mmCIF file of C-alpha atoms in Angstrom:
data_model
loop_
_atom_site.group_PDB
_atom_site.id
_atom_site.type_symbol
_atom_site.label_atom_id
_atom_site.label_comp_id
_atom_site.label_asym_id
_atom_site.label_seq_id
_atom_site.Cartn_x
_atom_site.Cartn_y
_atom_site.Cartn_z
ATOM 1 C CA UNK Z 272 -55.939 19.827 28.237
ATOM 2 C CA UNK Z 273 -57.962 19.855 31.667
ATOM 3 C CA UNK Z 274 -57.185 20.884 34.859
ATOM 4 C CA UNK Z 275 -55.265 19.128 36.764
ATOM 5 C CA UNK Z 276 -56.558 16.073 38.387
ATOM 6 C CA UNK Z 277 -58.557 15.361 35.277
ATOM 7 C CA UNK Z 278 -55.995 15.671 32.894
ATOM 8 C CA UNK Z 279 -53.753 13.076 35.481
ATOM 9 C CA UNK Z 280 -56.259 10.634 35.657
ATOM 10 C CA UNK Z 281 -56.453 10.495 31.623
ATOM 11 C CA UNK Z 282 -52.955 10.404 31.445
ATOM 12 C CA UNK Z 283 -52.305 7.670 33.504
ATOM 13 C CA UNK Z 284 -55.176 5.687 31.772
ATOM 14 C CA UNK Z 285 -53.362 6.777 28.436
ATOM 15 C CA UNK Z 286 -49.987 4.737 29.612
ATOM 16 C CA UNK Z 287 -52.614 1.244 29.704
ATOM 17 C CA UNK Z 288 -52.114 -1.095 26.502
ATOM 18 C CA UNK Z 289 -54.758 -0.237 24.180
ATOM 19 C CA UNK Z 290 -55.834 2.577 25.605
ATOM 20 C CA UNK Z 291 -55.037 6.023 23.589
ATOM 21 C CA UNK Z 292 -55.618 9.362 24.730
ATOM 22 C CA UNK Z 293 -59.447 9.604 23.007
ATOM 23 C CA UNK Z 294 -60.128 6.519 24.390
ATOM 24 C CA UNK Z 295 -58.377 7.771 27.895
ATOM 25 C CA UNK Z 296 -60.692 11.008 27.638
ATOM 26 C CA UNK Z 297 -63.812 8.734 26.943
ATOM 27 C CA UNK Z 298 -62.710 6.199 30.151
ATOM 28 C CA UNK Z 299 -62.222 9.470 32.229
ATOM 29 C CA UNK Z 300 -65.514 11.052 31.721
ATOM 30 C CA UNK Z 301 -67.618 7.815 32.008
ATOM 31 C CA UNK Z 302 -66.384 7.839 35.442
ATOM 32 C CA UNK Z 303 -66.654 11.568 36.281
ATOM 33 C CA UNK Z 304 -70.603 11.555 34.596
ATOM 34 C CA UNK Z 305 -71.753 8.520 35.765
ATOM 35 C CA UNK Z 306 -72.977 7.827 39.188
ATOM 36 C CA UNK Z 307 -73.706 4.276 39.212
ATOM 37 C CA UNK Z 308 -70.099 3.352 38.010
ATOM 38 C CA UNK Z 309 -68.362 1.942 41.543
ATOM 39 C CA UNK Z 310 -65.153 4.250 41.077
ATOM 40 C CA UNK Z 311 -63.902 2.970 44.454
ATOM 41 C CA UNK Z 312 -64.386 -0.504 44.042
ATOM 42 C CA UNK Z 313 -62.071 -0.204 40.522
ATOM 43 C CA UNK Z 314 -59.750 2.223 42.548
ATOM 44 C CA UNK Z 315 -59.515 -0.681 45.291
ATOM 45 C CA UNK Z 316 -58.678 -3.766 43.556
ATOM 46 C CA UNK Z 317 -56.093 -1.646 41.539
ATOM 47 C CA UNK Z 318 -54.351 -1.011 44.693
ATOM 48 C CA UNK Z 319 -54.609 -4.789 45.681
ATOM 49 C CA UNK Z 320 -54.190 -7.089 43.104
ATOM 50 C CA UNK Z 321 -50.359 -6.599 43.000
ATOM 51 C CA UNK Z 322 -49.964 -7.618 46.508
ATOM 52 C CA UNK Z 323 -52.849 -10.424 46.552
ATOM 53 C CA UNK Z 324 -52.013 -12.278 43.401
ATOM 54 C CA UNK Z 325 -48.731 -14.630 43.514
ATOM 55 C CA UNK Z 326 -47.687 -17.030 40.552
ATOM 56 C CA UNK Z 327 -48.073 -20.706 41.161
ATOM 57 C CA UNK Z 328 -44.978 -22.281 42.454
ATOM 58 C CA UNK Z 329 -45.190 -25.238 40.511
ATOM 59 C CA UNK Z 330 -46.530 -24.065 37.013
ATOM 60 C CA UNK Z 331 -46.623 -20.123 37.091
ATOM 61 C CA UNK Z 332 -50.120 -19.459 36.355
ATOM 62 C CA UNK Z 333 -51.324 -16.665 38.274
ATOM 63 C CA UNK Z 334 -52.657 -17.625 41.733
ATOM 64 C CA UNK Z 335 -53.997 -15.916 44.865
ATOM 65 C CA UNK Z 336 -52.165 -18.908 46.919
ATOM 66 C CA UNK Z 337 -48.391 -20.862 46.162
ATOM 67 C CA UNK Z 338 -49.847 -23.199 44.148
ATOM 68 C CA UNK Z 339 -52.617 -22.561 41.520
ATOM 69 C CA UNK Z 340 -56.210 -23.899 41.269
ATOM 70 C CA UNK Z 341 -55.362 -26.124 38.595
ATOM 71 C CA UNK Z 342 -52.649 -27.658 40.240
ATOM 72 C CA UNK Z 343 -54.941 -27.949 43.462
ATOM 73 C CA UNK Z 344 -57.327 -29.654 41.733
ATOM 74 C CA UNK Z 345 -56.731 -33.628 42.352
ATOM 75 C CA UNK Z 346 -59.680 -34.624 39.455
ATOM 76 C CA UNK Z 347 -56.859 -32.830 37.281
ATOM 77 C CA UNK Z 348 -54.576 -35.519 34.961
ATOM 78 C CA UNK Z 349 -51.112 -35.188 36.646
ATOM 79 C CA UNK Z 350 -49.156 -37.520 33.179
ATOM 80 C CA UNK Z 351 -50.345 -34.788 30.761
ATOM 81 C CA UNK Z 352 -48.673 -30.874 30.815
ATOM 82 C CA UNK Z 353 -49.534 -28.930 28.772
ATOM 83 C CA UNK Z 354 -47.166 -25.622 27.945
ATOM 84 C CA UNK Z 355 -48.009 -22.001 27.212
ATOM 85 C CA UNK Z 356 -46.604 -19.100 26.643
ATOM 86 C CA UNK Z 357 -48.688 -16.637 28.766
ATOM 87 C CA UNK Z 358 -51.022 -16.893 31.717
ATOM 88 C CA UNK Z 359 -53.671 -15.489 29.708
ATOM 89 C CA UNK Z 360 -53.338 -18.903 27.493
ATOM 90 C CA UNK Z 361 -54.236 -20.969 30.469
ATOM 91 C CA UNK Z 362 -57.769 -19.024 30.746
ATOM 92 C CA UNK Z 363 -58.321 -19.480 26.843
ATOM 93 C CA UNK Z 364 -57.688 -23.224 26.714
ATOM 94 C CA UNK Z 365 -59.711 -23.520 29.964
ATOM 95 C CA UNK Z 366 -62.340 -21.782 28.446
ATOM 96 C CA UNK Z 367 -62.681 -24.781 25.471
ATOM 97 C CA UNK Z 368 -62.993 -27.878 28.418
ATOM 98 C CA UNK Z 369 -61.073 -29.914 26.279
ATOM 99 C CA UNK Z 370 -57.957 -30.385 28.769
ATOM 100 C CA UNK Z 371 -58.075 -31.837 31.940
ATOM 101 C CA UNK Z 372 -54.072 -32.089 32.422
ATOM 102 C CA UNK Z 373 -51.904 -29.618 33.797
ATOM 103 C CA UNK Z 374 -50.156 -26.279 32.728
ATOM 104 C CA UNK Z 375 -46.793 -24.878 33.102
ATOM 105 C CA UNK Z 376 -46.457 -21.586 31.988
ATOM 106 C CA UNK Z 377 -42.914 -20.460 30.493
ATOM 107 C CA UNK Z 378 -43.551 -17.240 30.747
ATOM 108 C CA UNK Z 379 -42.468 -15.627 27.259
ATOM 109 C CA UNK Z 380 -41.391 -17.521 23.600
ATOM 110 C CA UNK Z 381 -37.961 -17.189 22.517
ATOM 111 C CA UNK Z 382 -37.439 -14.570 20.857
ATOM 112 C CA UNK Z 383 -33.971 -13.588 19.472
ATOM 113 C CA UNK Z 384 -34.668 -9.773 18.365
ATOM 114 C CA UNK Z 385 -36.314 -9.665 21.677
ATOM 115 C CA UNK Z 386 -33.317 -10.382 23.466
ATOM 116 C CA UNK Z 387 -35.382 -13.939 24.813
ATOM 117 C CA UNK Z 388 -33.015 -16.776 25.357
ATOM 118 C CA UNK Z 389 -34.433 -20.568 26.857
ATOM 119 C CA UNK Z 390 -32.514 -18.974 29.421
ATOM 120 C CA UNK Z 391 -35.247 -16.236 30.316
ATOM 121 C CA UNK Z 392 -37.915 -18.452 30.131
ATOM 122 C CA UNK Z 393 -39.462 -21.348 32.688
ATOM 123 C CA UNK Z 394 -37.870 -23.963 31.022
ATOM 124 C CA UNK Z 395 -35.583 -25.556 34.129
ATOM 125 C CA UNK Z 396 -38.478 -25.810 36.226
ATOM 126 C CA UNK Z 397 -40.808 -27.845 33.271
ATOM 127 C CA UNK Z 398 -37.485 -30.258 32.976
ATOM 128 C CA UNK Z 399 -37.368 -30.774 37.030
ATOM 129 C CA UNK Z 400 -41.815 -31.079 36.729
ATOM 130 C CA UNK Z 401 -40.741 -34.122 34.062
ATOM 131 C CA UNK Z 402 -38.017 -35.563 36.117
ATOM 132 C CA UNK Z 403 -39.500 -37.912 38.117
ATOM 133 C CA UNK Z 404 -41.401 -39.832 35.067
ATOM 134 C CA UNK Z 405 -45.256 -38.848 35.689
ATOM 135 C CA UNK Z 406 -45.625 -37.354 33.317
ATOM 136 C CA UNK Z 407 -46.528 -38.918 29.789
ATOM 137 C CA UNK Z 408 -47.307 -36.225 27.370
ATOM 138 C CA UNK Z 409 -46.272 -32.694 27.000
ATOM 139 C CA UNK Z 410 -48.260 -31.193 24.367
ATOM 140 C CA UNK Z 411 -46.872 -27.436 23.037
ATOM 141 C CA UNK Z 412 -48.843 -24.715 22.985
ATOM 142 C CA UNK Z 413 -46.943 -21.648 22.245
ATOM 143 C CA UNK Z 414 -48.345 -19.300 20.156
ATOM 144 C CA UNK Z 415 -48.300 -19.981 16.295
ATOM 145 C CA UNK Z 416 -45.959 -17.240 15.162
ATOM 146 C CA UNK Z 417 -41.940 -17.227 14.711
ATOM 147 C CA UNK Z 418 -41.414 -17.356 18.342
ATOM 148 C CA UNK Z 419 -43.647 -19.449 19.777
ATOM 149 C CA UNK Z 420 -42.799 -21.972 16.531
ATOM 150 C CA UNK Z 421 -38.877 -21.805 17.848
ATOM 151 C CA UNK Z 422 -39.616 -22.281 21.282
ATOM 152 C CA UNK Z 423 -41.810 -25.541 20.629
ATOM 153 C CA UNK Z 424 -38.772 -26.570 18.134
ATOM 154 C CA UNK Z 425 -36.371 -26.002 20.947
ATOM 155 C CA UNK Z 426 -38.601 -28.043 23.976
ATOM 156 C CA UNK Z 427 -39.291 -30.694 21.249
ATOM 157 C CA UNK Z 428 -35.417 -31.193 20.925
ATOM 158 C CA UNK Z 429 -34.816 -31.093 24.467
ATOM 159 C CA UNK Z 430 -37.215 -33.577 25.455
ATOM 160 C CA UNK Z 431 -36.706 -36.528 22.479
ATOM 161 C CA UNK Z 432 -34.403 -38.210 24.719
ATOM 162 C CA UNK Z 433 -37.121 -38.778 27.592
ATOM 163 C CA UNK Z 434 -39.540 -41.409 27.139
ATOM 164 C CA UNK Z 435 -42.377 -38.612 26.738
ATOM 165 C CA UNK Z 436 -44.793 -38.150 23.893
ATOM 166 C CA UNK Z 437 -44.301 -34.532 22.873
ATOM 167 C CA UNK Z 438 -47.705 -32.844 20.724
ATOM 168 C CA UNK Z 439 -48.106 -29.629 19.297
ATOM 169 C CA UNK Z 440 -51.555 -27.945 18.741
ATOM 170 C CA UNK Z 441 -53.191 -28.952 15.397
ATOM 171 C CA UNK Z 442 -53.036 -26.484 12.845
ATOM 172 C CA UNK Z 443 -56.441 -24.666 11.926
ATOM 173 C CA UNK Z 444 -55.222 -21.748 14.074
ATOM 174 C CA UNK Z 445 -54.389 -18.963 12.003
ATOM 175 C CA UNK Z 446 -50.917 -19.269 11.537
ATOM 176 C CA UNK Z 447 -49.257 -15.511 12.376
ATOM 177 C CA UNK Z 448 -52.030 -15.175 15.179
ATOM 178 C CA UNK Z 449 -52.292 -14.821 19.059
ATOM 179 C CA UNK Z 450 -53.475 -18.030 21.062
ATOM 180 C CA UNK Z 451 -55.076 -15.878 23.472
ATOM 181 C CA UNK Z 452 -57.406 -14.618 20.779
ATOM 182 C CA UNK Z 453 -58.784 -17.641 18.942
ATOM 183 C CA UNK Z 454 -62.115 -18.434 19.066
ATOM 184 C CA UNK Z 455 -63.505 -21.592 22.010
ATOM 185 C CA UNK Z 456 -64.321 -23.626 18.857
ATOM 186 C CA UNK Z 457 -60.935 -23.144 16.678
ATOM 187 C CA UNK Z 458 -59.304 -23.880 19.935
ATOM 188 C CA UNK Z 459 -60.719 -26.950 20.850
ATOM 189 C CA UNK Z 460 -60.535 -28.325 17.487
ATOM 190 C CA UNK Z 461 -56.874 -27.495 17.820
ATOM 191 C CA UNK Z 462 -56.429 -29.504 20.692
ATOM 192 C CA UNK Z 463 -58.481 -32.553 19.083
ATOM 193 C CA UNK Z 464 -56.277 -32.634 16.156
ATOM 194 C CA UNK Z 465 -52.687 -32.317 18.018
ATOM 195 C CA UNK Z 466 -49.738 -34.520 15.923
ATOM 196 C CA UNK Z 467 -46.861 -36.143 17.255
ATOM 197 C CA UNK Z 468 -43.359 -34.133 16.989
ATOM 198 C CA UNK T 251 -62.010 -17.529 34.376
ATOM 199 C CA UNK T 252 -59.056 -16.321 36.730
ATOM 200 C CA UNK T 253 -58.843 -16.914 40.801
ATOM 201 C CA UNK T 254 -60.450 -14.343 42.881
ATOM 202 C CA UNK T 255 -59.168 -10.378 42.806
ATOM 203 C CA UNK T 256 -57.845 -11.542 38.617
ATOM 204 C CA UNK T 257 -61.362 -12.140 37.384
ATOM 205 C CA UNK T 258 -62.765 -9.187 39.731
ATOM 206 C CA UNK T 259 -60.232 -6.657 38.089
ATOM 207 C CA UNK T 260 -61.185 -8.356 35.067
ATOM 208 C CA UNK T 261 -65.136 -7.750 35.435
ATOM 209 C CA UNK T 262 -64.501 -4.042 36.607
ATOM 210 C CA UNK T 263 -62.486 -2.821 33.801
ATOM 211 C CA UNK T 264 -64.754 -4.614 31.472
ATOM 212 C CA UNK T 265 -67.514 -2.337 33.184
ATOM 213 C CA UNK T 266 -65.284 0.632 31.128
ATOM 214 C CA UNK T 267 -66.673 2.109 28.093
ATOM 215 C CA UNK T 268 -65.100 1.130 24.380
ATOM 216 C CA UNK T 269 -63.204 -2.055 26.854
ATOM 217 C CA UNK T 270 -64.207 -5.179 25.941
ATOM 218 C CA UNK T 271 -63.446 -8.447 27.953
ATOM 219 C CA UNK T 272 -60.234 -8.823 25.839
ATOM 220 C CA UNK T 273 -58.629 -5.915 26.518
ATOM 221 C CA UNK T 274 -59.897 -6.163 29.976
ATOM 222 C CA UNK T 275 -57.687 -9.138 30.437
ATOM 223 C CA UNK T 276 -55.114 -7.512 28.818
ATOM 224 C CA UNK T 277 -54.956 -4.088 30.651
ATOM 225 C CA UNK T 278 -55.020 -6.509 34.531
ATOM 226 C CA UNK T 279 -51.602 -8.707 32.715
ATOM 227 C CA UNK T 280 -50.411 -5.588 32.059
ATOM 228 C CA UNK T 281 -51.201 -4.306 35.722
ATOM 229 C CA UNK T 282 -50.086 -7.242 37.296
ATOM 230 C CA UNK T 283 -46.777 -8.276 35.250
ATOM 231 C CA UNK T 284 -45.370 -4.638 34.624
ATOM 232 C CA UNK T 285 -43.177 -3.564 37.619
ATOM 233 C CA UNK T 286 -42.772 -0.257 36.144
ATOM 234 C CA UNK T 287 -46.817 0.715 35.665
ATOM 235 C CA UNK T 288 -47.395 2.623 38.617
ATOM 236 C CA UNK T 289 -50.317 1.072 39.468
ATOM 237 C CA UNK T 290 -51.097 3.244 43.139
ATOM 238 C CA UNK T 291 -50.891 6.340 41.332
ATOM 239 C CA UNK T 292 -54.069 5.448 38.918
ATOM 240 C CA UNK T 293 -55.903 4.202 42.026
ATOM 241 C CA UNK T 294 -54.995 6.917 43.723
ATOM 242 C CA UNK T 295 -56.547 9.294 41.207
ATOM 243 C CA UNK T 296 -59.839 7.097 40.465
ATOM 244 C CA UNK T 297 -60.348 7.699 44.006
ATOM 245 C CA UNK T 298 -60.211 11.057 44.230
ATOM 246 C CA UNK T 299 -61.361 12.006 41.088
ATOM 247 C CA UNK T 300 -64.803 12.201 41.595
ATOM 248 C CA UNK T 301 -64.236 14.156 45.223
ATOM 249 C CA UNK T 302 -62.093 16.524 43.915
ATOM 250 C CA UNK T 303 -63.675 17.144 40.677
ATOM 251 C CA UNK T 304 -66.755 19.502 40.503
ATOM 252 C CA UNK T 305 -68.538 21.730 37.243
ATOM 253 C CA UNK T 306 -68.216 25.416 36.597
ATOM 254 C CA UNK T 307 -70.959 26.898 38.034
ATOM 255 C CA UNK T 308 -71.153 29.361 35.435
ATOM 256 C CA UNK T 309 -70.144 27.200 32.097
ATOM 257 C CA UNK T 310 -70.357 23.373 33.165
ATOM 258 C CA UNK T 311 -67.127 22.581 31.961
ATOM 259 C CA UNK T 312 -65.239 20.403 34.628
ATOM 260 C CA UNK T 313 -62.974 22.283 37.006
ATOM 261 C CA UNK T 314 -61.431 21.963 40.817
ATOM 262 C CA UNK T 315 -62.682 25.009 42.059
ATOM 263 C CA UNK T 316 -66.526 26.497 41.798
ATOM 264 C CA UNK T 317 -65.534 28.299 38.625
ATOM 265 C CA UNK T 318 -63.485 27.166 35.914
ATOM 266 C CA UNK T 319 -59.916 27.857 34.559
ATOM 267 C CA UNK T 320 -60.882 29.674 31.544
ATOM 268 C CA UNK T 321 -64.393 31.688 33.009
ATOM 269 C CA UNK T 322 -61.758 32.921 35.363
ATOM 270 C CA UNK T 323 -59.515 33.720 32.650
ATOM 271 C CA UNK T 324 -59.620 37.865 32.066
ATOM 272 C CA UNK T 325 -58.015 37.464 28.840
ATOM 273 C CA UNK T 326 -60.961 35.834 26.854
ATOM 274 C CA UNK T 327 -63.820 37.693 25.459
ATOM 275 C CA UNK T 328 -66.890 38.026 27.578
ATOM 276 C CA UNK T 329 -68.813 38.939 24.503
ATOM 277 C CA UNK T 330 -68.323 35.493 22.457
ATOM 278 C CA UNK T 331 -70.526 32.703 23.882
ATOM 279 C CA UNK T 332 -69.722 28.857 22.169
ATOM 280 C CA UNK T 333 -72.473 26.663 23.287
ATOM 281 C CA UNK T 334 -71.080 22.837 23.187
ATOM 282 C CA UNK T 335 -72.889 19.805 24.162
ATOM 283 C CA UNK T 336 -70.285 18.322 26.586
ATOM 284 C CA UNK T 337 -66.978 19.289 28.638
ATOM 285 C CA UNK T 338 -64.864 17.004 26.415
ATOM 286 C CA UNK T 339 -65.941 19.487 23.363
ATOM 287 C CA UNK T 340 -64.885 22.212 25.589
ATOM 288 C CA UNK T 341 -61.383 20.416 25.241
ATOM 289 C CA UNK T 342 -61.353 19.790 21.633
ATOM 290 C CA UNK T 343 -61.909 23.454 20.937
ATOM 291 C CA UNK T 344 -59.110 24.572 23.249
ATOM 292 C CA UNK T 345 -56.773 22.799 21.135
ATOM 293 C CA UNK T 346 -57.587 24.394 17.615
ATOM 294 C CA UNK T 347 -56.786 27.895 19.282
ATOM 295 C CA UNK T 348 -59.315 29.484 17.411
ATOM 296 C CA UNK T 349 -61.543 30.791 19.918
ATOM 297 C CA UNK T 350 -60.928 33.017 22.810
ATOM 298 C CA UNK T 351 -64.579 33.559 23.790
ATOM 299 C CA UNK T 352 -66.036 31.702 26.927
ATOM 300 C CA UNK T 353 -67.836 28.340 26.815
ATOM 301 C CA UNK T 354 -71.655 27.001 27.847
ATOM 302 C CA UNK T 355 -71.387 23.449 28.569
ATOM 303 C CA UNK T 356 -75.525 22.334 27.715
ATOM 304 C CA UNK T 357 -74.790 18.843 28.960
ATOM 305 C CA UNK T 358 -76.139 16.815 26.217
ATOM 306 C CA UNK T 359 -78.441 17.401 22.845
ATOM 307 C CA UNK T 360 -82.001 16.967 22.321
ATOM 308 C CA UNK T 361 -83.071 13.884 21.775
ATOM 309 C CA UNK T 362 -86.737 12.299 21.790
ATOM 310 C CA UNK T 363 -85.544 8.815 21.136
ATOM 311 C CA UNK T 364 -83.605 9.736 24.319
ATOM 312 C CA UNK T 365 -86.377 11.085 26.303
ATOM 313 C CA UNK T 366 -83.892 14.407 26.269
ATOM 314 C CA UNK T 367 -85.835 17.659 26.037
ATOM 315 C CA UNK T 368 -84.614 21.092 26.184
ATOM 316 C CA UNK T 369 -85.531 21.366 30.132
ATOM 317 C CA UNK T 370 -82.364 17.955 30.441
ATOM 318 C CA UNK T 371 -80.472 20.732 29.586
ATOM 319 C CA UNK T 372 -78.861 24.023 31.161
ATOM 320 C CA UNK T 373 -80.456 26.197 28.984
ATOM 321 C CA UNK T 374 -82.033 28.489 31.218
ATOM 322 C CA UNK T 375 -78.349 29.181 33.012
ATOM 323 C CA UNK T 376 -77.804 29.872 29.052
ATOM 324 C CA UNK T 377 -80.356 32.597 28.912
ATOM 325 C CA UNK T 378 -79.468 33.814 32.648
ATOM 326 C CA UNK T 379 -75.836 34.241 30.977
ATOM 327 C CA UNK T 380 -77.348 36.338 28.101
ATOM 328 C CA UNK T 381 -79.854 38.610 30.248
ATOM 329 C CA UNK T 382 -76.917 41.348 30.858
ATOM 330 C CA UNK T 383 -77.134 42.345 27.429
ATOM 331 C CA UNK T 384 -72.499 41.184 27.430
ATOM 332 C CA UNK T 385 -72.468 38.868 25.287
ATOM 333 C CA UNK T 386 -73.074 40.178 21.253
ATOM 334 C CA UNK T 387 -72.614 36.438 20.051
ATOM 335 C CA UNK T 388 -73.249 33.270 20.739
ATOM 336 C CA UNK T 389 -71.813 30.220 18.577
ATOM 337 C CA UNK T 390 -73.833 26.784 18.368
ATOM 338 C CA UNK T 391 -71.010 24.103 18.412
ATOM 339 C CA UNK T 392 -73.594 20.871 19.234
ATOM 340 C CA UNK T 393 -72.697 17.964 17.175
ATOM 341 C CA UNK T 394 -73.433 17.887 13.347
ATOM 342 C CA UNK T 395 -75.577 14.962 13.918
ATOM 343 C CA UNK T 396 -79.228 14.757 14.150
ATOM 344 C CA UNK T 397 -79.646 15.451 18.141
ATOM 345 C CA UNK T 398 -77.069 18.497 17.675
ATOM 346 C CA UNK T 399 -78.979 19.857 14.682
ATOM 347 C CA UNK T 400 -82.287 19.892 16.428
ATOM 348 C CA UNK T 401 -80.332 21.469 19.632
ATOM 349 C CA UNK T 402 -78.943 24.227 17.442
ATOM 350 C CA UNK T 403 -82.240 24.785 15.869
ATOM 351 C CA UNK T 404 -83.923 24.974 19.101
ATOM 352 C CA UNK T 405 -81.792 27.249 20.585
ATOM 353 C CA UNK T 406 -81.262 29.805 17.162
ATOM 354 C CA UNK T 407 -85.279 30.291 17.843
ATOM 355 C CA UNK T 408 -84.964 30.789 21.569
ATOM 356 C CA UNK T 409 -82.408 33.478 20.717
ATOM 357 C CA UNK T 410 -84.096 35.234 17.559
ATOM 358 C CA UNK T 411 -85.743 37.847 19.889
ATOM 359 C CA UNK T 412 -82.393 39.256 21.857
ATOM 360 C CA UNK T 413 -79.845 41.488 19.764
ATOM 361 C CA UNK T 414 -77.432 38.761 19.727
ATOM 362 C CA UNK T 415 -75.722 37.462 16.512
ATOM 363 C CA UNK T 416 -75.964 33.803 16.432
ATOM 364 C CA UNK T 417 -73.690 31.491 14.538
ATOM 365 C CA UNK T 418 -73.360 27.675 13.586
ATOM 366 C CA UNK T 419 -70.072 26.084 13.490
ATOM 367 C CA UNK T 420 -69.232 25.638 9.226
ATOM 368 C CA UNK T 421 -69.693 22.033 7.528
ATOM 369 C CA UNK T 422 -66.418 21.060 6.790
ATOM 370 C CA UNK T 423 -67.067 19.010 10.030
ATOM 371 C CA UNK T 424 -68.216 15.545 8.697
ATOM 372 C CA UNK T 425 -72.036 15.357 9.112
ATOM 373 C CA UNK T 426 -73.152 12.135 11.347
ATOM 374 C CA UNK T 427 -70.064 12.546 13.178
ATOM 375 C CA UNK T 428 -68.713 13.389 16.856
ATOM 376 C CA UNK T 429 -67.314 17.173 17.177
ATOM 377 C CA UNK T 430 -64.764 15.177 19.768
ATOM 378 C CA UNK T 431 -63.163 13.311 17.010
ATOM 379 C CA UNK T 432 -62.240 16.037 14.728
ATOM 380 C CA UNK T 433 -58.740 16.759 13.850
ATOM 381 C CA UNK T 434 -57.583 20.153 14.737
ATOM 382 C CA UNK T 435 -57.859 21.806 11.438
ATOM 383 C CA UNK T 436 -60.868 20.934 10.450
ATOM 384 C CA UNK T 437 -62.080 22.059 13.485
ATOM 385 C CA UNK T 438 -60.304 25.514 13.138
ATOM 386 C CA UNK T 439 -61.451 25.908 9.770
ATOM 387 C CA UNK T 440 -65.346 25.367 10.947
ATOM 388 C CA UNK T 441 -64.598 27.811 13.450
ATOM 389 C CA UNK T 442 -63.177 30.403 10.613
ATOM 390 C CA UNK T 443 -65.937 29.788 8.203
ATOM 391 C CA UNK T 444 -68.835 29.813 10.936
ATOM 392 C CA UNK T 445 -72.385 31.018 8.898
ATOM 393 C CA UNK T 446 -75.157 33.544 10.768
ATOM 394 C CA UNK T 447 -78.221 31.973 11.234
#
């Protein structure tokens, strides 16, 4: 235990995800010891980036304006959406340059011990995106564990009566794993090899 | 790569020590999508921290006022000295309850790979602390790694002249290790089975 403000600030840092108390302690004294760490500029965008950052209106990525920079983007292919689970699986697949279609972001997997029904998720707004028939292909890319497995199931049903090619990421992801954490290579291999539903 | 304040939020917490750009990205979706992370009070604290925080002038430890909590404790023993490399070690021995001497915070180990020598150090506070003829012992709990070693050796030579008993913290502390790290009892128990020098 420190004093005080010490103790607060490792603490608070103890409540991030990933971060436990040793690690807290080792965050909070890096930034006490160190001069040349900019404690303010951290301390600033903290107290910003709720206020700046919006979701898109149209797919839900994260965004500093209503719509996205993806969406924005006119050299983007409007007929092909792809759909993830998470911002943070926008940034991964962008990361591989193998898609140059559209996002929409649901926002969660189903997830019936987590109490996640279609319901919960950004499903209405991906059927109104496919309404008026620009769209060719939707290609799944929830995360290849139970949920995200059920929640590609249950947009795969929903959309065989549209006239809409439906794809789901190639296997060669580790099956049990998080999208967000595969590997630029594994992930654009995934995208190559997509099947049919 | 995110919009704007994302990727800068991003780039700073990836500027933390043990956070890599994974768990960056992870601790801002965590910021940004958890309404019950009270994000203003952590940016609150990283900006004061640093103003608000200053080092006992007698010990080194961290404190909010000029001397610290326990220096200005009259309950510990004035005549029980446990030299530690670093404020955090100051911590980890508060917890084992073992020890209700004072502290001398050195601020680091010699190290020659480094470029740390003995004057890096607040060693001659050390000896300004022993001149009264107070303290009857002092306790060397630096690091059981190399740089701690030397520092202990160092200092059990410095001290060989003054009537002071001087004492190394027991092995039972895994050697190579950080004295940080260790579990409570261990700890305790290196404290109970301290050897003279």
């Amino acid at each position: 235990m420190y004093d005080g403000i010490v103790q607060e600030l490792i603490d608070e840092l103890g409540r991030l995800p990933g971060i436990g108390p040793k690690s807290a302690q080792r965050i909070a004294f890096h930034i006490l010891q160190t001069p040349t760490f900019d404690v303010s500029r951290l301390s600033q965008l903290l107290g910003e980036v709720r206020e700046r950052v919006k979701f898109c209106e149209i797919c839900g990525n994260v965004s500093e304006q209503e719509r996205c920079a993806i969406c924005r983007d006119p050299r983007r292919n409007p007929e092909i959406i792809c759909v993830v689970e998470d911002a943070k699986d926008v940034s991964a697949i962008e990361r591989t340059r193998e898609f140059r279609g559209l996002y929409h972001v649901l926002g969660g997997a189903i997830s019936p011990i987590g109490g996640v029904g279609p319901d919960d998720l950004r499903i209405a707004q991906l059927m109104q995106r496919l309404a008026d028939g620009t769209v060719q292909e939707v290609i799944l890319a929830t995360n290849p564990n139970l949920e995200g497995e059920a929640t590609a199931a249950y947009l795969s049903r929903l959309l065989t009566t549209m006239q809409i090619t439906v794809s789901r990421l190639a296997s060669g992801l580790p099956v049990g794993g998080d999208l967000e954490y595969a590997d630029e290579v594994t992930l654009g291999r995934a995208f190559e090899g997509r099947r049919r539903l």
